[in-house]
CSV table of C-alpha atoms in Angstrom, one decimal:
chain,number,residue,atom,x,y,z
A,1,GLY,CA,-8.6,-6.1,-21.0
A,2,ASP,CA,-5.8,-8.1,-19.6
A,3,GLY,CA,-5.9,-6.4,-16.1
A,4,ARG,CA,-8.5,-5.1,-13.8
A,5,VAL,CA,-8.8,-1.5,-12.4
A,6,ALA,CA,-10.0,-0.8,-8.9
A,7,PRO,CA,-10.4,3.0,-8.8
A,8,ARG,CA,-10.8,4.2,-5.2
A,9,ALA,CA,-12.0,0.8,-4.0
A,10,GLY,CA,-8.9,-0.7,-2.5
A,11,LEU,CA,-7.0,-3.6,-3.9
A,12,GLY,CA,-9.9,-5.8,-5.2
A,13,LEU,CA,-9.4,-9.2,-6.7
A,14,PRO,CA,-6.8,-10.0,-9.4
A,15,PRO,CA,-8.1,-10.7,-12.9
A,16,PRO,CA,-8.5,-14.2,-14.3
A,17,ALA,CA,-5.6,-15.8,-16.0
A,18,LEU,CA,-5.4,-15.5,-19.8
A,19,PRO,CA,-3.4,-17.5,-22.3
A,20,PRO,CA,0.2,-16.4,-22.7
A,21,ARG,CA,1.3,-14.3,-25.6
A,22,PRO,CA,4.4,-15.4,-27.5
A,23,ARG,CA,7.4,-13.3,-26.6
A,24,SER,CA,11.2,-13.8,-26.4
A,25,PRO,CA,13.2,-14.3,-23.1
A,26,PRO,CA,13.3,-11.6,-20.4
A,27,PRO,CA,16.5,-9.5,-19.8
A,28,SER,CA,18.8,-10.7,-17.1
A,29,GLU,CA,19.7,-7.3,-15.8
A,30,SER,CA,19.7,-6.8,-12.0
A,31,ARG,CA,17.9,-4.0,-10.3
A,32,ARG,CA,21.1,-2.6,-8.9
A,33,HIS,CA,22.6,-1.9,-12.3
A,34,ARG,CA,19.6,-0.2,-14.0
A,35,SER,CA,20.3,3.5,-13.3
A,36,ARG,CA,20.9,4.5,-16.9
A,37,SER,CA,19.7,1.3,-18.6
A,38,ARG,CA,16.1,2.7,-18.7
A,39,SER,CA,17.0,4.5,-21.9
A,40,ARG,CA,17.9,1.3,-23.7
A,41,ARG,CA,15.1,-0.8,-25.1
A,42,GLN,CA,14.6,-4.1,-23.3
A,43,PRO,CA,14.1,-7.4,-25.1
A,44,ILE,CA,10.4,-8.5,-25.4
A,45,LEU,CA,9.3,-10.5,-22.4
A,46,VAL,CA,7.7,-13.9,-22.3
A,47,VAL,CA,5.1,-14.4,-19.6
A,48,ASP,CA,2.8,-17.4,-19.0
A,49,ARG,CA,-0.3,-15.6,-17.7
A,50,THR,CA,-1.8,-18.9,-16.6
A,51,ALA,CA,1.1,-19.6,-14.3
A,52,LEU,CA,2.2,-16.1,-13.1
A,53,CYS,CA,0.2,-14.0,-10.8
A,54,PRO,CA,-0.5,-10.4,-11.9
A,55,PHE,CA,1.0,-7.6,-9.9
A,56,LEU,CA,-0.2,-4.2,-8.8
A,57,ILE,CA,0.7,-1.0,-10.6
A,58,ARG,CA,-0.1,2.3,-8.9
A,59,LEU,CA,-1.0,4.7,-11.7
A,60,PHE,CA,-1.5,8.4,-10.9
A,61,HIS,CA,-3.5,10.5,-13.3
A,62,ARG,CA,-4.1,14.2,-14.0
A,63,ARG,CA,-6.0,16.2,-16.6
A,64,LYS,CA,-3.8,18.2,-19.0
A,65,ASP,CA,-0.7,17.8,-16.8
A,66,PHE,CA,1.6,15.4,-14.9
A,67,HIS,CA,2.5,15.2,-11.3
A,68,GLU,CA,5.9,16.4,-10.2
A,69,PRO,CA,7.9,13.5,-8.6
A,70,ASP,CA,8.4,15.6,-5.4
A,71,GLU,CA,4.7,16.3,-5.2
A,72,LEU,CA,3.8,12.6,-5.5
A,73,GLU,CA,6.5,11.7,-3.0
A,74,LEU,CA,4.8,14.0,-0.5
A,75,LYS,CA,1.3,12.8,-1.2
A,76,MET,CA,2.4,9.2,-0.7
A,77,LEU,CA,4.2,10.0,2.6
A,78,GLU,CA,1.1,11.9,3.8
A,79,SER,CA,-1.2,9.0,2.9
A,80,ARG,CA,0.7,6.3,4.8
A,81,GLY,CA,-1.6,4.2,6.9
A,82,ILE,CA,-4.6,5.1,4.7
A,83,SER,CA,-5.9,2.0,2.9
A,84,GLY,CA,-7.1,2.4,-0.7
A,85,PRO,CA,-6.0,4.5,-3.5
A,86,LEU,CA,-5.5,8.3,-3.4
A,87,GLU,CA,-8.1,10.4,-5.2
A,88,ASP,CA,-6.0,10.7,-8.4
A,89,GLU,CA,-4.8,7.1,-8.3
A,90,LEU,CA,-5.8,3.9,-10.1
A,91,ARG,CA,-4.7,0.5,-9.0
A,92,ILE,CA,-4.2,-1.8,-11.9
A,93,TYR,CA,-3.5,-5.6,-11.8
A,94,THR,CA,-1.6,-6.8,-14.8
A,95,TRP,CA,1.4,-8.9,-15.9
A,96,PRO,CA,4.9,-7.8,-16.9
A,97,ASP,CA,4.1,-8.3,-20.6
A,98,ALA,CA,1.3,-5.8,-20.5
A,99,CYS,CA,1.4,-3.3,-23.4
A,100,MET,CA,0.7,0.4,-23.6
A,101,GLY,CA,-2.6,-0.2,-25.3
A,102,GLU,CA,-3.8,-2.5,-22.5
A,103,ILE,CA,-2.9,0.1,-19.8
A,104,ALA,CA,-4.6,2.8,-21.9
A,105,ALA,CA,-7.8,0.7,-22.2
A,106,LEU,CA,-7.9,0.2,-18.4
A,107,VAL,CA,-7.4,4.0,-17.8
A,108,SER,CA,-10.1,4.9,-20.3
A,109,ASP,CA,-12.5,2.4,-18.8
A,110,ALA,CA,-12.0,3.9,-15.3
A,111,LEU,CA,-11.9,7.6,-16.2
A,112,PRO,CA,-14.9,8.9,-18.2
A,113,HIS,CA,-13.0,12.0,-19.3
A,114,ALA,CA,-10.3,9.7,-20.8
A,115,ASP,CA,-12.8,7.6,-22.8
A,116,VAL,CA,-13.1,10.0,-25.7
A,117,ASP,CA,-11.9,9.2,-29.2
A,118,GLY,CA,-8.7,11.1,-29.9
A,119,CYS,CA,-7.9,11.7,-26.2
A,120,ARG,CA,-4.1,11.5,-25.6
A,121,LEU,CA,-2.9,9.4,-22.7
A,122,VAL,CA,0.7,10.3,-22.1
A,123,PHE,CA,2.5,8.0,-19.7
A,124,ARG,CA,5.6,8.6,-17.6
A,125,LEU,CA,7.5,6.1,-15.6
A,126,LEU,CA,8.2,7.0,-12.0
A,127,TYR,CA,11.0,5.0,-10.4
A,128,ARG,CA,13.5,5.3,-7.5
A,129,SER,CA,17.0,6.3,-8.3
A,130,SER,CA,20.0,4.6,-6.6
A,131,SER,CA,19.8,7.4,-4.0
A,132,GLY,CA,16.1,6.7,-3.3
A,133,LYS,CA,14.8,9.9,-5.0
A,134,LEU,CA,11.6,9.5,-7.2
A,135,MET,CA,12.5,10.1,-10.8
A,136,ALA,CA,10.4,10.4,-14.0
A,137,SER,CA,11.1,9.4,-17.6
A,138,SER,CA,8.9,9.1,-20.7
A,139,LEU,CA,7.0,5.8,-21.1
A,140,GLY,CA,4.9,6.4,-24.2
A,141,GLU,CA,1.7,7.9,-25.6
A,142,VAL,CA,-1.6,6.3,-26.7
A,143,ARG,CA,-4.5,8.0,-28.5
A,144,VAL,CA,-7.9,6.6,-27.5
A,145,GLY,CA,-9.7,5.1,-30.5
A,146,LYS,CA,-6.7,5.6,-32.9
A,147,PRO,CA,-4.5,2.4,-32.9
A,148,SER,CA,-0.8,2.8,-33.5
A,149,ALA,CA,2.4,0.8,-33.2
A,150,GLU,CA,2.9,2.4,-29.7
A,151,ASP,CA,-0.2,0.5,-28.4
A,152,GLY,CA,1.6,-2.9,-28.7
A,153,ARG,CA,4.9,-1.8,-27.0
A,154,GLY,CA,5.4,-3.6,-23.7
A,155,ILE,CA,5.8,-1.6,-20.5
A,156,VAL,CA,8.8,-3.7,-19.5
A,157,GLU,CA,10.4,-3.1,-22.8
A,158,SER,CA,10.2,0.6,-22.0
A,159,GLY,CA,12.0,0.2,-18.7
A,160,PHE,CA,9.1,-0.5,-16.2
A,161,GLU,CA,9.9,-2.9,-13.3
A,162,VAL,CA,7.6,-4.3,-10.7
A,163,GLY,CA,7.4,-1.7,-7.9
A,164,ASP,CA,7.7,1.3,-10.2
A,165,PHE,CA,4.7,3.8,-10.6
A,166,ILE,CA,3.1,5.3,-13.7
A,167,ASP,CA,2.0,8.9,-14.1
A,168,CYS,CA,-0.6,9.5,-16.8
A,169,GLY,CA,-1.4,12.9,-18.3
A,170,VAL,CA,-4.9,12.9,-19.9
A,171,PHE,CA,-4.9,15.4,-22.7
């Protein structure tokens, strides 16, 4: 994969740099003006993975369901001061040009119950609204062992920004 997962083991080390994938220039939209822009598709991002450090994505997972944003907010508040991921959290290091298939491969590598052909990994984007409330929107779906066009769609193209979270329902 293009990232590394450190389930329940703290931050770990970032993955080695990989050659860049050809992409077009990133959007110039500022974070302050993104409240409704998440529904629009973003241009494909160009990232030189040899020059850019990967960043951390906190990914929360649950079997046959999603977390409610208010529930996750409470969990994160209660866990302040505790180092390492929560019991239903994976910490993934990747680049802004990561695609849904890469994220799905990392999840299925880390979760044995998600590494079954035909398993649906349904992703939701968790982000803060302008008022600071945790909000959720659809990010995409990947079926393990069944490649589709969705696998190659970039997370940034879907509205993800560094600092956002991902919620994954494993069905």
